[in-house]
Amino acid sequence: MKLSCQDNLVPGNTLHAKLEVLESLGFSGIELWGRQQLGEQLREVREALQSYKVRPSVICAGYGGDLLSPESKLRNEAIEGISERLRWASELGAVGVIFVPTFGGPKLPDLSPLYPSVIELEKRLLTAECGVLARVGEEVGAYAILEPLNRYETHLINRLEQGLEIVKEVGSEGLRLMADFFHMNIEERDISEALSEASEYIVHVHLADSNRQIPGYGHTDFRPIKTLASKGYDKYYSLECRIPGDPLSELRKFVQFISRFG
Ligand code: LER
Ligand code: MN
């Protein structure tokens, strides 16, 4: 089981210090926040990585704009931001870049019945944009990774099956899906079944418990990890959560806790 952790959760003031902590605890990946600074520090990051076995799992978001904004300037900013991060991911050897269709409610105007419903418009727009991102992903050799979010964070793609519909419609090797246990715990009828059906297209997993604390502090059932493994999933399980108490001892406890499912 390849464990990863978002960089901001790891104790340490430098990347070196964080990589050392992760390696000593048995993590094999670090998930990097896609802040602009990361692009300016690619060389330093690559140099730091040379001293450790821990690899960058994915780059998480960090771009500006909004793929479903009514303003083309903001849509283009998101497309360019994600594309730029796909190039960074490729340079760092990461699996890909996590992006979300949009946060919150619809921003496009509802012009039905003259035009399709807002949801239909959004889906068509998102499919076209995902096509562009998938091409960049294919070109550079990193996945554009669509993340479904729970209904309190977005109105559009809440379940794996809905993300899968877009991924299949685009039909490109450059576009894939990820699964976040926090969102799935709210949205999926059966997490095991959802993972099973989308397994072929899943290239990253976020781990958090039902209350978004580190796994072990809530009531989410993590046994579906076994289902995903049985389907051949061999990529990262990455922590995206809050950590109560001392991060070092909590991360150590987490590794023991999650290993039961791997
Ligand atoms: C937001 O809730 C989330 O799960 C992040 O991974 C989005 O980038
Ligand atoms: Mn997530």
mmCIF file of C-alpha atoms in Angstrom, residues 1 3 17 24 30 42 48 68 70 78 100 102 106 110 114 121 136-137 153 167 169 205 213-214 218 237 248 252 260:
data_model
loop_
_atom_site.group_PDB
_atom_site.id
_atom_site.type_symbol
_atom_site.label_atom_id
_atom_site.label_comp_id
_atom_site.label_asym_id
_atom_site.label_seq_id
_atom_site.Cartn_x
_atom_site.Cartn_y
_atom_site.Cartn_z
ATOM 1 C CA MET A 1 0.000 0.000 0.000
ATOM 2 C CA LEU A 3 0.934 5.960 1.452
ATOM 3 C CA ALA A 17 12.793 17.798 6.874
ATOM 4 C CA SER A 24 11.052 7.375 8.548
ATOM 5 C CA ILE A 30 4.277 13.397 -0.711
ATOM 6 C CA LEU A 42 11.140 22.734 -9.380
ATOM 7 C CA ALA A 48 15.789 17.479 -2.407
ATOM 8 C CA LEU A 68 -17.232 26.821 -15.017
ATOM 9 C CA PRO A 70 -19.314 32.621 -17.087
ATOM 10 C CA ALA A 78 -8.045 27.599 -14.815
ATOM 11 C CA VAL A 100 -12.264 20.181 -9.412
ATOM 12 C CA THR A 102 -16.099 24.145 -9.717
ATOM 13 C CA PRO A 106 -23.732 27.221 -10.870
ATOM 14 C CA ASP A 110 -30.061 29.693 -16.799
ATOM 15 C CA LEU A 114 -34.067 28.467 -25.151
ATOM 16 C CA LEU A 121 -24.452 23.478 -20.248
ATOM 17 C CA VAL A 136 -1.974 18.328 -22.386
ATOM 18 C CA GLY A 137 -1.828 15.406 -19.948
ATOM 19 C CA GLU A 153 -18.640 22.003 -1.647
ATOM 20 C CA VAL A 167 -13.983 10.772 -18.257
ATOM 21 C CA GLU A 169 -17.142 10.884 -22.771
ATOM 22 C CA VAL A 205 -7.146 8.376 -3.419
ATOM 23 C CA GLN A 213 -9.866 14.020 10.885
ATOM 24 C CA ILE A 214 -7.030 11.595 10.263
ATOM 25 C CA GLY A 218 -14.337 8.965 12.936
ATOM 26 C CA TYR A 237 -3.483 6.660 -0.721
ATOM 27 C CA LEU A 248 4.400 13.024 14.336
ATOM 28 C CA ARG A 252 2.795 7.084 13.108
ATOM 29 C CA ARG A 260 -4.840 -3.234 8.454
#
